[in-house]
mmCIF file of C-alpha atoms and ligand atoms in Angstrom:
data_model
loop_
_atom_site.group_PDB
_atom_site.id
_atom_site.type_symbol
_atom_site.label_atom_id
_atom_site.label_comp_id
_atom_site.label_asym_id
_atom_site.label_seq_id
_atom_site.Cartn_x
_atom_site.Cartn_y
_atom_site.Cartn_z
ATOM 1 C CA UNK A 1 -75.259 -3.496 195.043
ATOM 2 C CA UNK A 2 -77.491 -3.721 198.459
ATOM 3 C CA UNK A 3 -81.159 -4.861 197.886
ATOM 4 C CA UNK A 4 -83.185 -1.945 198.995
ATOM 5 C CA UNK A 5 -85.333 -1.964 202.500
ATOM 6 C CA UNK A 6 -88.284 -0.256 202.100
ATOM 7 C CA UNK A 7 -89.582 0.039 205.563
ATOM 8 C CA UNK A 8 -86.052 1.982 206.109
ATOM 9 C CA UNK A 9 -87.080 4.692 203.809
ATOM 10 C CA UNK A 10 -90.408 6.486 204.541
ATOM 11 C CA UNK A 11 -93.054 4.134 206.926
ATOM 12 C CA UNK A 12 -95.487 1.752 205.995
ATOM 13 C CA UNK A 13 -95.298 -0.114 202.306
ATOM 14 C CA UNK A 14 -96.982 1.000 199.164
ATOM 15 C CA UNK A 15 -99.241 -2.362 199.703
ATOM 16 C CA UNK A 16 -100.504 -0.752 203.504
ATOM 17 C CA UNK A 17 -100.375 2.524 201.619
ATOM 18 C CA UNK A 18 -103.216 1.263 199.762
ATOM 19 C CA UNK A 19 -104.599 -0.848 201.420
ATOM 20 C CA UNK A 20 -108.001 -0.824 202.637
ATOM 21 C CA UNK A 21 -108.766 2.173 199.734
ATOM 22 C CA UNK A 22 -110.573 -0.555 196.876
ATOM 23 C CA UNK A 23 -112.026 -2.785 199.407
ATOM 24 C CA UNK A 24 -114.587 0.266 201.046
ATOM 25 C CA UNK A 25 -117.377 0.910 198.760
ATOM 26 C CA UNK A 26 -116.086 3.723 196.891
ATOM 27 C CA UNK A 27 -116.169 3.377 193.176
ATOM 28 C CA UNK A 28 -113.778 5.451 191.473
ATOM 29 C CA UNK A 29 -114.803 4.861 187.790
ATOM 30 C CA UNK A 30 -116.022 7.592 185.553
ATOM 31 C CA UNK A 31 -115.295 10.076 188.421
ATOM 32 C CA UNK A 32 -113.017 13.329 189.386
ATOM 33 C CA UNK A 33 -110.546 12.605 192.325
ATOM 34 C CA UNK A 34 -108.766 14.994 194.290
ATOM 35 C CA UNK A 35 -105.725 13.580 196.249
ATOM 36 C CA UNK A 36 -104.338 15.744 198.421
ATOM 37 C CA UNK A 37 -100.573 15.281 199.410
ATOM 38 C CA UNK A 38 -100.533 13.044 196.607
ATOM 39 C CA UNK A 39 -96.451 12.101 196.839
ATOM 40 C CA UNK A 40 -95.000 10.261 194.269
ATOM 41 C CA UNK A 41 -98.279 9.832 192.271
ATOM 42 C CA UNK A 42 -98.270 6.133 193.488
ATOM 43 C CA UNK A 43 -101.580 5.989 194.910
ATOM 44 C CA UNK A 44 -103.277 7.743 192.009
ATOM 45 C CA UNK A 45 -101.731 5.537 189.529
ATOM 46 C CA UNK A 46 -103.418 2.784 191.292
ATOM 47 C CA UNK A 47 -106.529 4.640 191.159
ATOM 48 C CA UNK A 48 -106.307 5.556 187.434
ATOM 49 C CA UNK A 49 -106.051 1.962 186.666
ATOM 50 C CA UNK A 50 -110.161 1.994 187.685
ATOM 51 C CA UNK A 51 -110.476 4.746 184.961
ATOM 52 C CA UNK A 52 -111.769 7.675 186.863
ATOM 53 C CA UNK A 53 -112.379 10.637 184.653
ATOM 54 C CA UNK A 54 -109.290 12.791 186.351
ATOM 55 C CA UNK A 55 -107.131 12.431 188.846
ATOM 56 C CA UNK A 56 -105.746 15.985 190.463
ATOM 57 C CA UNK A 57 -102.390 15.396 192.713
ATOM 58 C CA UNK A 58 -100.834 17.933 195.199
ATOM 59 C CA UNK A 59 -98.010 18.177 197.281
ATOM 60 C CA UNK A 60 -95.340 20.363 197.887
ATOM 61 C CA UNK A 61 -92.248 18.406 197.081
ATOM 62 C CA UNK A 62 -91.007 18.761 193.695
ATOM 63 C CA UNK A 63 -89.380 15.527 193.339
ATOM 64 C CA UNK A 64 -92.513 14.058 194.056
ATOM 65 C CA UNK A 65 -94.951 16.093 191.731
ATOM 66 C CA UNK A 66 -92.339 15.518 188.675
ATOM 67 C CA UNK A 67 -92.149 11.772 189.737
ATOM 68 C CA UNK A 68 -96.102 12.091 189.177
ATOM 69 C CA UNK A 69 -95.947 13.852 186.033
ATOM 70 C CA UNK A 70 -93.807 11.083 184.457
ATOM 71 C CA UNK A 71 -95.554 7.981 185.954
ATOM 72 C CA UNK A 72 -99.187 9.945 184.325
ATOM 73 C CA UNK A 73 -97.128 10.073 181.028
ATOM 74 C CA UNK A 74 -98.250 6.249 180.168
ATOM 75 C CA UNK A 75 -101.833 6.546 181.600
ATOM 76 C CA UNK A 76 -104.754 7.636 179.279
ATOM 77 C CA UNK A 77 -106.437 9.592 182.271
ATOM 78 C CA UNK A 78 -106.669 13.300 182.710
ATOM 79 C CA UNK A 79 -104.552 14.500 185.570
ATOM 80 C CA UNK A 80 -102.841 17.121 186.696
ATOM 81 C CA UNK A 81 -100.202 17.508 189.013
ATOM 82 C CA UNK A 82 -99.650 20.559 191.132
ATOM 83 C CA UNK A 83 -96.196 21.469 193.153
ATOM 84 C CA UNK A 84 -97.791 23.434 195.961
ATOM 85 C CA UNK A 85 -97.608 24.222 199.763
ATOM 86 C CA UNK A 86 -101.459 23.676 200.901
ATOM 87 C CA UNK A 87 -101.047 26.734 203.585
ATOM 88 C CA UNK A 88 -100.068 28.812 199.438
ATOM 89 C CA UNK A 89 -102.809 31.674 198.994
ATOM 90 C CA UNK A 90 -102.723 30.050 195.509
ATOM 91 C CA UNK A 91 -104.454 26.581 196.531
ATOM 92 C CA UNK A 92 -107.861 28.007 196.071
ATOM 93 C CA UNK A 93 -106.743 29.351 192.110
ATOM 94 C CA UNK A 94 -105.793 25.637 191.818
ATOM 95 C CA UNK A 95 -108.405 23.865 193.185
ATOM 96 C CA UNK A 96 -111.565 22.913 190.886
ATOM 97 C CA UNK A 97 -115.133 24.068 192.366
ATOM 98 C CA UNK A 98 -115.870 20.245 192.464
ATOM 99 C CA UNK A 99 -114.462 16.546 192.860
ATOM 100 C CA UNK A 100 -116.306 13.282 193.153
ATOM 101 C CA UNK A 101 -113.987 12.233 195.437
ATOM 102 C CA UNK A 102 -111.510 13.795 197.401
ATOM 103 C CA UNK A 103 -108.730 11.903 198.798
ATOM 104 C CA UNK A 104 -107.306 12.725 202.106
ATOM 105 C CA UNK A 105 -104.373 9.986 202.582
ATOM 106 C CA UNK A 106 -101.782 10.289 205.489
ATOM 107 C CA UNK A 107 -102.282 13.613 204.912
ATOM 108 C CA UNK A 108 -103.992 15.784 207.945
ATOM 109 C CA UNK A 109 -101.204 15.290 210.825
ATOM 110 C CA UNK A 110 -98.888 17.054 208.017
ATOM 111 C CA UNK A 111 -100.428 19.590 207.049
ATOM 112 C CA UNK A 112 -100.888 20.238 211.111
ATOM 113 C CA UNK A 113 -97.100 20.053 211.539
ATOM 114 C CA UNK A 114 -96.451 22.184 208.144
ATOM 115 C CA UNK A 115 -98.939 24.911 208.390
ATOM 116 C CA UNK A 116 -100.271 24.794 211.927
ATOM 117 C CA UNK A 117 -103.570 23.596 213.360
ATOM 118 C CA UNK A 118 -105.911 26.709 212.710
ATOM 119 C CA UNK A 119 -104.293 26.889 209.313
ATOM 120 C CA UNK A 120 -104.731 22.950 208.088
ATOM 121 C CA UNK A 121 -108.597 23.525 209.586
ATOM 122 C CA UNK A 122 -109.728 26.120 207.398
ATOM 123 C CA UNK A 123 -107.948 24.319 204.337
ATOM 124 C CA UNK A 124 -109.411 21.217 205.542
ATOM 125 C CA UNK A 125 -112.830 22.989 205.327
ATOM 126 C CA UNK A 126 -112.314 24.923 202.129
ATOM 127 C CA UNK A 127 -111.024 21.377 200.638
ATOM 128 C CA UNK A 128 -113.647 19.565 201.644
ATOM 129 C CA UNK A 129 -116.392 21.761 200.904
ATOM 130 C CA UNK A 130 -116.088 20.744 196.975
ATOM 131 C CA UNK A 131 -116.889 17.069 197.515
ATOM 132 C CA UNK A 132 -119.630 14.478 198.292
ATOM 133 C CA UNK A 133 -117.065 11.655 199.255
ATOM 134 C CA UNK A 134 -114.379 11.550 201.190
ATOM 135 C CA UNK A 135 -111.378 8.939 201.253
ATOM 136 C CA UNK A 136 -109.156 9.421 204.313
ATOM 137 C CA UNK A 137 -106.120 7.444 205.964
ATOM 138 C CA UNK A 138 -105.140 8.538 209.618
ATOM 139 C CA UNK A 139 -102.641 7.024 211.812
ATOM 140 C CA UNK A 140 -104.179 4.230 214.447
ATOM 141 C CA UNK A 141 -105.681 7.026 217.492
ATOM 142 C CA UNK A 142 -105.700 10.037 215.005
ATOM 143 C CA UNK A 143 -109.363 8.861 213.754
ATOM 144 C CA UNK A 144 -111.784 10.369 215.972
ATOM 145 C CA UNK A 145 -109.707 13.782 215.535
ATOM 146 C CA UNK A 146 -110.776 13.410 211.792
ATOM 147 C CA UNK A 147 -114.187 12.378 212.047
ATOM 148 C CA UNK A 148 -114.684 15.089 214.565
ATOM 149 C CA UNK A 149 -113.599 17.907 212.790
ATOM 150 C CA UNK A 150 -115.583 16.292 209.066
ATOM 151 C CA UNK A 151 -118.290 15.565 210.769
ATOM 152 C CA UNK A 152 -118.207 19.869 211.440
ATOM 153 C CA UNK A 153 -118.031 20.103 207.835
ATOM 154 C CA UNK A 154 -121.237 17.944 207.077
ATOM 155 C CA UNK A 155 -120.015 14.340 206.490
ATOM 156 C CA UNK A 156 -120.695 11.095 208.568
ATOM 157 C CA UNK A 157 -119.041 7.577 208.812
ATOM 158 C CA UNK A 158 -119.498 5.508 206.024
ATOM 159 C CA UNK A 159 -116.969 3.143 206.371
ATOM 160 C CA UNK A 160 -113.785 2.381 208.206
ATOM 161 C CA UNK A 161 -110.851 -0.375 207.688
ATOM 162 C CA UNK A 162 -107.483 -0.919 209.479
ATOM 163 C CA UNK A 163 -104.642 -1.627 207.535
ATOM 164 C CA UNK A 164 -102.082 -4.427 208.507
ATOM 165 C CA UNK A 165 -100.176 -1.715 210.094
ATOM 166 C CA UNK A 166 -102.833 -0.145 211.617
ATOM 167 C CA UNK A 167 -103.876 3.094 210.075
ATOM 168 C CA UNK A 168 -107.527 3.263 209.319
ATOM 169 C CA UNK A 169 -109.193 3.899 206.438
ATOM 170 C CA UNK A 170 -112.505 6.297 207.149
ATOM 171 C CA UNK A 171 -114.742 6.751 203.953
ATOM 172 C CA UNK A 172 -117.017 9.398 204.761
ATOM 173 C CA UNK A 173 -120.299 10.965 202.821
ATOM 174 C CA UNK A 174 -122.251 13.933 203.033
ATOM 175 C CA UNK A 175 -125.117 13.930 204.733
HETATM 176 C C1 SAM B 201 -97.220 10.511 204.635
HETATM 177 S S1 SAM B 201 -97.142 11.198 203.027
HETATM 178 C C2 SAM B 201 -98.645 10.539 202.351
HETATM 179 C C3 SAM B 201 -98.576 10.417 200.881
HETATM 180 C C4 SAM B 201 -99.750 9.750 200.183
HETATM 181 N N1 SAM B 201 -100.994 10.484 200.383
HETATM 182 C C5 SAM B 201 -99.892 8.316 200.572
HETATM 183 O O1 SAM B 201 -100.855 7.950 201.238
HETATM 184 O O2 SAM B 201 -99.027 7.525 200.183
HETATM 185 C C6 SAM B 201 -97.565 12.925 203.248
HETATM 186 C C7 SAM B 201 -97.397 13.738 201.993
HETATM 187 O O3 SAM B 201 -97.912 15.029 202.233
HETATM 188 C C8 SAM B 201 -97.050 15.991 201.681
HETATM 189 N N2 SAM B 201 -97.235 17.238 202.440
HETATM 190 C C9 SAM B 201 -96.979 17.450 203.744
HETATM 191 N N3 SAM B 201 -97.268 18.714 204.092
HETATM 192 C C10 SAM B 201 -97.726 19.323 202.963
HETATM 193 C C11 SAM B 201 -98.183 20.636 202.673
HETATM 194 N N4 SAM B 201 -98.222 21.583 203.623
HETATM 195 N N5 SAM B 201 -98.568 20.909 201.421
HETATM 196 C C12 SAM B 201 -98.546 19.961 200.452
HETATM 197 N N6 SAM B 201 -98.123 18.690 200.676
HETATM 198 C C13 SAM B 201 -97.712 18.376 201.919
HETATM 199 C C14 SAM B 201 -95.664 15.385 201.814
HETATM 200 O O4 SAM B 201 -94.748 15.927 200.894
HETATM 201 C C15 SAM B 201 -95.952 13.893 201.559
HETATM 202 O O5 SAM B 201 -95.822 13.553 200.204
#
């Protein structure tokens, strides 16, 4: 059997997946995180490991929500995994009123391409409108778009980070 290459599979490694999202400042202990286009549950499994008090997932693949489910299935942390288009009129049944922390991870330039750019705007808005804190990951140039359009919503620059291959990590507060 052929050893697997990662990097010839989806872009970027778990490790610059995460990177850059423990080293900013936020602490994730004790509190309620949102993360939005969650995939495989990877990312959140990390996070659990810092014992928030729940971890919410979404994304619209299947594979990837049941992948979730399972991985949650060892960890002693509330969570809840949701199977859902963002652009659905049911994201604001699913949604809780409010999160600690909302994570917003490689997310934003899909949800432009899946549900179009006036579309991902006002579910940005509605999203982010539950939330003090705000975890994001763009790709290297997409960051100003970001911080543009949260700054809008109320939030300012808290911290940033590049990871090894170059997306940035922009941790962002209400002000
Ligand atoms: C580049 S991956 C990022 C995954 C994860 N946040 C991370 O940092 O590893 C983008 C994810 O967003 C999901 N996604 C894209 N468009 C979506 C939409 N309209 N609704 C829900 N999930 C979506 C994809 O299925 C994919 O899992």
């Amino acid at each position: 059997m052929l050893w697997s290459k990662p990097e010839k599979r989806f872009k970027g490694t778990w490790e610059d997946r995460l990177d850059g999202i423990f080293s900013a400042g936020v602490t994730y202990t004790g509190k309620s995180v949102l993360d939005v286009g969650c995939n495989m549950g990877v990312v959140a499994y990390e996070i659990s490991k810092l014992r928030p008090s729940s971890i919410h997932g979404i994304d619209v693949l299947r594979p990837h929500i049941e992948t979730a489910r399972m991985i949650f299935l060892g960890s002693p942390v509330e969570s809840r995994f949701d199977c859902l288009n963002l652009g659905s009129q049911k994201l604001g049944r699913v949604l809780r009123p409010r999160y600690d922390i909302v994570m917003l991870l490689a997310i934003y330039h899909h949800m432009q391409a899946s549900i179009g750019q006036k579309k991902a705007r006002e579910v940005l808005a509605d999203i982010v409108r539950r939330t003090q804190t705000i975890v994001a990951r763009v790709p290297p140039r997409k960051d100003r778009e970001l911080i543009e359009l949260l700054s809008g919503e109320g939030f300012s620059v808290k911290g940033t980070h590049v990871s090894p291959l170059g997306s940035h990590v922009i941790v962002l507060e209400r002000y």
